[in-house]
Amino acid sequence: MNRLVLILPVLLLILSGCQTTTISDAYTTFKGIPCYFHNARIGAINRNATLGSLANHCRPTHRGYKTKRGQTVTVERGTPVYAVADMTLINALNRSAGKRCKGSVHSQRLYDTSCKEPFDDLELEFKDELGNFVMFYHLMSDNPFVPGFGKGECTIPEMWRQDKWKRYPYNCGGIVKRKVNKGELIGWSGATGMGKGEHFAFAIKVMNHPDFPNEQGWIIPSNALTWENIPSENNEIYLLPLKKQSLSKKDRLNFITN
């Protein structure tokens, strides 16, 4: 029986004008996502004992936490994030995240009152054409899918005023479009989260497949996919996922099941 072939949309960073790092501008493929890619720094996904250094091989500024599902990409606030495949938006929410602004420790005691406003922590949830679940979060409130977020009565209120949160699209004019095409802008990196510095995060969940019951659940994107570096005519650098045959046991996050 042929093994399941995964074609998963993850992220596309277009980093114009960034200084070249150790990664060559020439076309290159990588077995795993590089820890540094044109000023984008890849962080840990979790600190589960069974994964250990494998999940943290990029020496991130924060080790992650046990149930962390997303992988951090450290870039400047406002860096555009693009889709690499056709997807459908299935959910969106926005929230006040001042306690974690610009990488503050997740603690009310250390709430950083000097954070930029609004406290961007937009989350977008997509499904690709194969039914895989793809989530981006810690994005800026300003977003093409829910233009009402961050505006008028839907601005993010001061921290702890949960009674006034306007976090769902139906409170803020609704979702104006759901289909996204490969290469289309889906948002901009924000400035929240537990990792230090401005960043966003993404997560992938391989959905149920009747012939391959073990090939499902949250995965480690940087380890589970092969990546390619594609220089463009506009001097922009693309980092895209490639096909990969099945997943090895070490690439799965089996301890997270929901």
PDB file of C-alpha atoms in Angstrom, residues 21-216:
ATOM      1  CA  THR A  21      21.984  35.458   5.954  1.00  0.00           C
ATOM      2  CA  THR A  22      23.818  32.157   5.710  1.00  0.00           C
ATOM      3  CA  ILE A  23      21.103  30.774   3.449  1.00  0.00           C
ATOM      4  CA  SER A  24      22.019  31.073  -0.220  1.00  0.00           C
ATOM      5  CA  ASP A  25      19.808  33.057  -2.567  1.00  0.00           C
ATOM      6  CA  ALA A  26      20.143  30.246  -5.097  1.00  0.00           C
ATOM      7  CA  TYR A  27      17.452  27.575  -5.332  1.00  0.00           C
ATOM      8  CA  THR A  28      17.967  25.159  -2.460  1.00  0.00           C
ATOM      9  CA  THR A  29      16.012  22.434  -0.717  1.00  0.00           C
ATOM     10  CA  PHE A  30      16.167  21.607   2.979  1.00  0.00           C
ATOM     11  CA  LYS A  31      15.126  18.478   4.852  1.00  0.00           C
ATOM     12  CA  GLY A  32      13.845  20.747   7.593  1.00  0.00           C
ATOM     13  CA  ILE A  33      13.111  24.433   7.834  1.00  0.00           C
ATOM     14  CA  PRO A  34      16.324  26.429   8.500  1.00  0.00           C
ATOM     15  CA  CYS A  35      16.607  27.995  11.943  1.00  0.00           C
ATOM     16  CA  TYR A  36      17.386  31.334  10.298  1.00  0.00           C
ATOM     17  CA  PHE A  37      15.959  32.385   6.983  1.00  0.00           C
ATOM     18  CA  HIS A  38      16.517  35.959   5.781  1.00  0.00           C
ATOM     19  CA  ASN A  39      16.013  37.532   9.193  1.00  0.00           C
ATOM     20  CA  ALA A  40      13.180  35.146  10.105  1.00  0.00           C
ATOM     21  CA  ARG A  41      14.044  33.056  13.163  1.00  0.00           C
ATOM     22  CA  ILE A  42      12.257  29.766  13.777  1.00  0.00           C
ATOM     23  CA  GLY A  43      11.409  28.870  17.372  1.00  0.00           C
ATOM     24  CA  ALA A  44      10.402  25.810  19.359  1.00  0.00           C
ATOM     25  CA  ILE A  45       7.004  24.197  19.304  1.00  0.00           C
ATOM     26  CA  ASN A  46       7.025  22.605  22.767  1.00  0.00           C
ATOM     27  CA  ARG A  47       9.254  21.218  25.493  1.00  0.00           C
ATOM     28  CA  ASN A  48       7.738  17.755  25.791  1.00  0.00           C
ATOM     29  CA  ALA A  49      10.188  15.303  27.308  1.00  0.00           C
ATOM     30  CA  THR A  50       9.738  12.737  24.536  1.00  0.00           C
ATOM     31  CA  LEU A  51      10.747  15.278  21.894  1.00  0.00           C
ATOM     32  CA  GLY A  52      13.439  17.108  23.817  1.00  0.00           C
ATOM     33  CA  SER A  53      16.023  18.887  21.699  1.00  0.00           C
ATOM     34  CA  LEU A  54      14.349  17.758  18.489  1.00  0.00           C
ATOM     35  CA  ALA A  55      11.548  20.271  18.944  1.00  0.00           C
ATOM     36  CA  ASN A  56      13.966  22.929  20.174  1.00  0.00           C
ATOM     37  CA  HIS A  57      16.863  22.496  17.768  1.00  0.00           C
ATOM     38  CA  CYS A  58      16.762  26.123  16.656  1.00  0.00           C
ATOM     39  CA  ARG A  59      17.723  27.447  20.103  1.00  0.00           C
ATOM     40  CA  PRO A  60      14.741  29.788  20.357  1.00  0.00           C
ATOM     41  CA  THR A  61      14.395  32.672  22.775  1.00  0.00           C
ATOM     42  CA  HIS A  62      11.618  30.758  24.514  1.00  0.00           C
ATOM     43  CA  ARG A  63      11.507  26.988  25.036  1.00  0.00           C
ATOM     44  CA  GLY A  64       7.790  26.739  24.416  1.00  0.00           C
ATOM     45  CA  TYR A  65       5.397  24.935  26.715  1.00  0.00           C
ATOM     46  CA  LYS A  66       4.003  21.427  26.959  1.00  0.00           C
ATOM     47  CA  THR A  67       0.804  21.945  24.990  1.00  0.00           C
ATOM     48  CA  LYS A  68       2.173  24.463  22.492  1.00  0.00           C
ATOM     49  CA  ARG A  69       0.908  23.512  19.038  1.00  0.00           C
ATOM     50  CA  GLY A  70       2.317  26.302  16.920  1.00  0.00           C
ATOM     51  CA  GLN A  71       5.826  27.039  15.718  1.00  0.00           C
ATOM     52  CA  THR A  72       7.107  30.576  16.252  1.00  0.00           C
ATOM     53  CA  VAL A  73       8.520  32.675  13.412  1.00  0.00           C
ATOM     54  CA  THR A  74      10.323  35.744  14.755  1.00  0.00           C
ATOM     55  CA  VAL A  75      10.015  38.649  12.321  1.00  0.00           C
ATOM     56  CA  GLU A  76       9.270  42.347  12.634  1.00  0.00           C
ATOM     57  CA  ARG A  77       5.712  43.393  13.389  1.00  0.00           C
ATOM     58  CA  GLY A  78       3.942  44.082  10.116  1.00  0.00           C
ATOM     59  CA  THR A  79       5.824  41.472   8.064  1.00  0.00           C
ATOM     60  CA  PRO A  80       3.355  40.111   5.474  1.00  0.00           C
ATOM     61  CA  VAL A  81       2.317  36.461   5.665  1.00  0.00           C
ATOM     62  CA  TYR A  82       1.053  34.747   2.507  1.00  0.00           C
ATOM     63  CA  ALA A  83      -0.723  31.482   1.691  1.00  0.00           C
ATOM     64  CA  VAL A  84       1.108  28.813  -0.276  1.00  0.00           C
ATOM     65  CA  ALA A  85      -1.973  26.865  -1.371  1.00  0.00           C
ATOM     66  CA  ASP A  86      -5.680  27.295  -1.904  1.00  0.00           C
ATOM     67  CA  MET A  87      -7.410  27.290   1.486  1.00  0.00           C
ATOM     68  CA  THR A  88     -10.736  28.133   3.085  1.00  0.00           C
ATOM     69  CA  LEU A  89     -11.035  30.259   6.218  1.00  0.00           C
ATOM     70  CA  ILE A  90     -13.192  28.410   8.741  1.00  0.00           C
ATOM     71  CA  ASN A  91     -12.754  30.564  11.842  1.00  0.00           C
ATOM     72  CA  ALA A  92     -11.231  33.813  13.085  1.00  0.00           C
ATOM     73  CA  LEU A  93     -10.968  35.487  16.465  1.00  0.00           C
ATOM     74  CA  ASN A  94      -9.203  38.460  17.988  1.00  0.00           C
ATOM     75  CA  ARG A  95      -8.306  39.076  21.610  1.00  0.00           C
ATOM     76  CA  SER A  96      -6.508  41.378  23.968  1.00  0.00           C
ATOM     77  CA  ALA A  97      -3.061  39.952  24.609  1.00  0.00           C
ATOM     78  CA  GLY A  98      -1.302  42.775  26.404  1.00  0.00           C
ATOM     79  CA  LYS A  99       0.103  40.446  29.035  1.00  0.00           C
ATOM     80  CA  ARG A 100       2.181  38.821  26.297  1.00  0.00           C
ATOM     81  CA  CYS A 101       2.939  41.826  24.147  1.00  0.00           C
ATOM     82  CA  LYS A 102       6.397  41.733  22.546  1.00  0.00           C
ATOM     83  CA  GLY A 103       7.191  38.502  24.317  1.00  0.00           C
ATOM     84  CA  SER A 104       6.278  39.311  27.909  1.00  0.00           C
ATOM     85  CA  VAL A 105       6.196  36.342  30.253  1.00  0.00           C
ATOM     86  CA  HIS A 106       2.693  34.893  30.514  1.00  0.00           C
ATOM     87  CA  SER A 107       1.895  36.518  33.840  1.00  0.00           C
ATOM     88  CA  GLN A 108      -0.418  39.273  35.008  1.00  0.00           C
ATOM     89  CA  ARG A 109       2.335  40.405  37.333  1.00  0.00           C
ATOM     90  CA  LEU A 110       4.613  41.165  34.373  1.00  0.00           C
ATOM     91  CA  TYR A 111       2.014  42.834  32.166  1.00  0.00           C
ATOM     92  CA  ASP A 112       3.845  45.257  29.895  1.00  0.00           C
ATOM     93  CA  THR A 113       1.917  48.536  29.773  1.00  0.00           C
ATOM     94  CA  SER A 114       4.323  49.995  27.192  1.00  0.00           C
ATOM     95  CA  CYS A 115       3.160  47.643  24.432  1.00  0.00           C
ATOM     96  CA  LYS A 116       2.121  48.879  21.051  1.00  0.00           C
ATOM     97  CA  GLU A 117      -1.609  49.184  20.516  1.00  0.00           C
ATOM     98  CA  PRO A 118      -3.735  47.453  19.590  1.00  0.00           C
ATOM     99  CA  PHE A 119      -2.645  44.310  21.399  1.00  0.00           C
ATOM    100  CA  ASP A 120      -2.529  42.223  18.247  1.00  0.00           C
ATOM    101  CA  ASP A 121      -3.424  38.580  18.715  1.00  0.00           C
ATOM    102  CA  LEU A 122      -5.515  37.633  15.711  1.00  0.00           C
ATOM    103  CA  GLU A 123      -5.981  33.933  14.968  1.00  0.00           C
ATOM    104  CA  LEU A 124      -6.981  32.556  11.561  1.00  0.00           C
ATOM    105  CA  GLU A 125      -7.956  28.929  11.029  1.00  0.00           C
ATOM    106  CA  PHE A 126      -7.992  27.381   7.560  1.00  0.00           C
ATOM    107  CA  LYS A 127      -8.566  24.043   5.873  1.00  0.00           C
ATOM    108  CA  ASP A 128      -6.642  23.130   2.761  1.00  0.00           C
ATOM    109  CA  GLU A 129      -7.957  21.090  -0.158  1.00  0.00           C
ATOM    110  CA  LEU A 130      -6.865  17.838   1.509  1.00  0.00           C
ATOM    111  CA  GLY A 131      -8.760  18.666   4.681  1.00  0.00           C
ATOM    112  CA  ASN A 132      -5.699  19.485   6.782  1.00  0.00           C
ATOM    113  CA  PHE A 133      -6.122  22.124   9.483  1.00  0.00           C
ATOM    114  CA  VAL A 134      -3.761  25.117   9.236  1.00  0.00           C
ATOM    115  CA  MET A 135      -3.707  27.814  11.906  1.00  0.00           C
ATOM    116  CA  PHE A 136      -1.908  31.167  12.018  1.00  0.00           C
ATOM    117  CA  TYR A 137      -1.954  33.271  15.174  1.00  0.00           C
ATOM    118  CA  HIS A 138      -0.298  36.293  16.848  1.00  0.00           C
ATOM    119  CA  LEU A 139      -1.176  38.271  13.722  1.00  0.00           C
ATOM    120  CA  MET A 140      -2.044  41.969  13.626  1.00  0.00           C
ATOM    121  CA  SER A 141      -5.694  42.865  14.243  1.00  0.00           C
ATOM    122  CA  ASP A 142      -5.851  44.612  10.874  1.00  0.00           C
ATOM    123  CA  ASN A 143      -6.845  41.829   8.486  1.00  0.00           C
ATOM    124  CA  PRO A 144      -8.383  41.483   4.993  1.00  0.00           C
ATOM    125  CA  PHE A 145     -10.758  38.706   6.061  1.00  0.00           C
ATOM    126  CA  VAL A 146     -12.380  40.581   8.960  1.00  0.00           C
ATOM    127  CA  PRO A 147     -11.760  44.282   8.231  1.00  0.00           C
ATOM    128  CA  GLY A 148     -13.902  45.247  11.227  1.00  0.00           C
ATOM    129  CA  PHE A 149     -11.347  43.941  13.718  1.00  0.00           C
ATOM    130  CA  GLY A 150      -9.422  46.740  15.408  1.00  0.00           C
ATOM    131  CA  LYS A 151     -11.795  49.471  14.237  1.00  0.00           C
ATOM    132  CA  GLY A 152     -14.659  51.414  15.808  1.00  0.00           C
ATOM    133  CA  GLU A 153     -16.388  49.471  18.560  1.00  0.00           C
ATOM    134  CA  CYS A 154     -14.233  46.454  17.724  1.00  0.00           C
ATOM    135  CA  THR A 155     -10.993  47.954  18.951  1.00  0.00           C
ATOM    136  CA  ILE A 156      -9.312  45.868  21.612  1.00  0.00           C
ATOM    137  CA  PRO A 157     -10.177  47.276  25.085  1.00  0.00           C
ATOM    138  CA  GLU A 158      -7.843  47.543  28.012  1.00  0.00           C
ATOM    139  CA  MET A 159      -6.584  44.278  29.416  1.00  0.00           C
ATOM    140  CA  TRP A 160      -8.881  42.218  31.665  1.00  0.00           C
ATOM    141  CA  ARG A 161     -12.070  43.899  30.354  1.00  0.00           C
ATOM    142  CA  GLN A 162     -13.270  40.593  28.973  1.00  0.00           C
ATOM    143  CA  ASP A 163     -16.864  41.773  29.182  1.00  0.00           C
ATOM    144  CA  LYS A 164     -16.116  44.195  26.356  1.00  0.00           C
ATOM    145  CA  TRP A 165     -13.972  42.015  24.132  1.00  0.00           C
ATOM    146  CA  LYS A 166     -15.007  42.065  20.494  1.00  0.00           C
ATOM    147  CA  ARG A 167     -13.224  38.931  19.467  1.00  0.00           C
ATOM    148  CA  TYR A 168     -15.565  37.206  17.015  1.00  0.00           C
ATOM    149  CA  PRO A 169     -16.279  38.187  13.395  1.00  0.00           C
ATOM    150  CA  TYR A 170     -20.053  38.348  13.855  1.00  0.00           C
ATOM    151  CA  ASN A 171     -19.543  41.211  16.343  1.00  0.00           C
ATOM    152  CA  CYS A 172     -17.368  43.144  13.913  1.00  0.00           C
ATOM    153  CA  GLY A 173     -19.054  43.091  10.527  1.00  0.00           C
ATOM    154  CA  GLY A 174     -18.425  39.436   9.787  1.00  0.00           C
ATOM    155  CA  ILE A 175     -15.974  37.595   7.552  1.00  0.00           C
ATOM    156  CA  VAL A 176     -15.973  39.291   4.148  1.00  0.00           C
ATOM    157  CA  LYS A 177     -14.197  36.485   2.281  1.00  0.00           C
ATOM    158  CA  ARG A 178     -13.322  32.879   3.009  1.00  0.00           C
ATOM    159  CA  LYS A 179     -11.417  31.576  -0.011  1.00  0.00           C
ATOM    160  CA  VAL A 180      -7.708  32.292  -0.242  1.00  0.00           C
ATOM    161  CA  ASN A 181      -5.509  31.431  -3.194  1.00  0.00           C
ATOM    162  CA  LYS A 182      -1.887  30.412  -3.221  1.00  0.00           C
ATOM    163  CA  GLY A 183       0.327  33.478  -2.854  1.00  0.00           C
ATOM    164  CA  GLU A 184      -2.461  35.668  -1.480  1.00  0.00           C
ATOM    165  CA  LEU A 185      -1.890  37.900   1.536  1.00  0.00           C
ATOM    166  CA  ILE A 186      -3.559  36.537   4.673  1.00  0.00           C
ATOM    167  CA  GLY A 187      -2.270  39.005   7.260  1.00  0.00           C
ATOM    168  CA  TRP A 188       0.681  40.626   9.004  1.00  0.00           C
ATOM    169  CA  SER A 189       2.851  39.440  11.864  1.00  0.00           C
ATOM    170  CA  GLY A 190       1.915  40.889  15.251  1.00  0.00           C
ATOM    171  CA  ALA A 191       3.772  41.469  18.494  1.00  0.00           C
ATOM    172  CA  THR A 192       2.366  39.046  21.065  1.00  0.00           C
ATOM    173  CA  GLY A 193       3.140  35.595  22.381  1.00  0.00           C
ATOM    174  CA  MET A 194       5.424  34.081  24.976  1.00  0.00           C
ATOM    175  CA  GLY A 195       8.552  34.067  22.843  1.00  0.00           C
ATOM    176  CA  LYS A 196      10.724  37.164  23.031  1.00  0.00           C
ATOM    177  CA  GLY A 197      10.355  39.758  20.342  1.00  0.00           C
ATOM    178  CA  GLU A 198       7.769  40.374  17.652  1.00  0.00           C
ATOM    179  CA  HIS A 199       6.577  37.254  15.868  1.00  0.00           C
ATOM    180  CA  PHE A 200       3.692  35.130  14.683  1.00  0.00           C
ATOM    181  CA  ALA A 201       3.096  31.391  14.915  1.00  0.00           C
ATOM    182  CA  PHE A 202       1.590  28.663  12.765  1.00  0.00           C
ATOM    183  CA  ALA A 203       0.367  25.134  13.376  1.00  0.00           C
ATOM    184  CA  ILE A 204      -0.683  22.191  11.211  1.00  0.00           C
ATOM    185  CA  LYS A 205      -2.987  19.320  12.052  1.00  0.00           C
ATOM    186  CA  VAL A 206      -3.151  16.374   9.672  1.00  0.00           C
ATOM    187  CA  MET A 207      -6.790  15.336   9.606  1.00  0.00           C
ATOM    188  CA  ASN A 208      -8.274  11.839   9.659  1.00  0.00           C
ATOM    189  CA  HIS A 209      -7.620   9.541   6.721  1.00  0.00           C
ATOM    190  CA  PRO A 210      -9.325   6.104   6.709  1.00  0.00           C
ATOM    191  CA  ASP A 211      -6.376   4.279   5.143  1.00  0.00           C
ATOM    192  CA  PHE A 212      -3.759   5.878   7.386  1.00  0.00           C
ATOM    193  CA  PRO A 213      -5.176   6.220  10.915  1.00  0.00           C
ATOM    194  CA  ASN A 214      -1.772   7.058  12.407  1.00  0.00           C
ATOM    195  CA  GLU A 215      -1.110   9.935  10.029  1.00  0.00           C
ATOM    196  CA  GLN A 216      -3.157  12.520  11.891  1.00  0.00           C
TER     197      GLN A 216
END
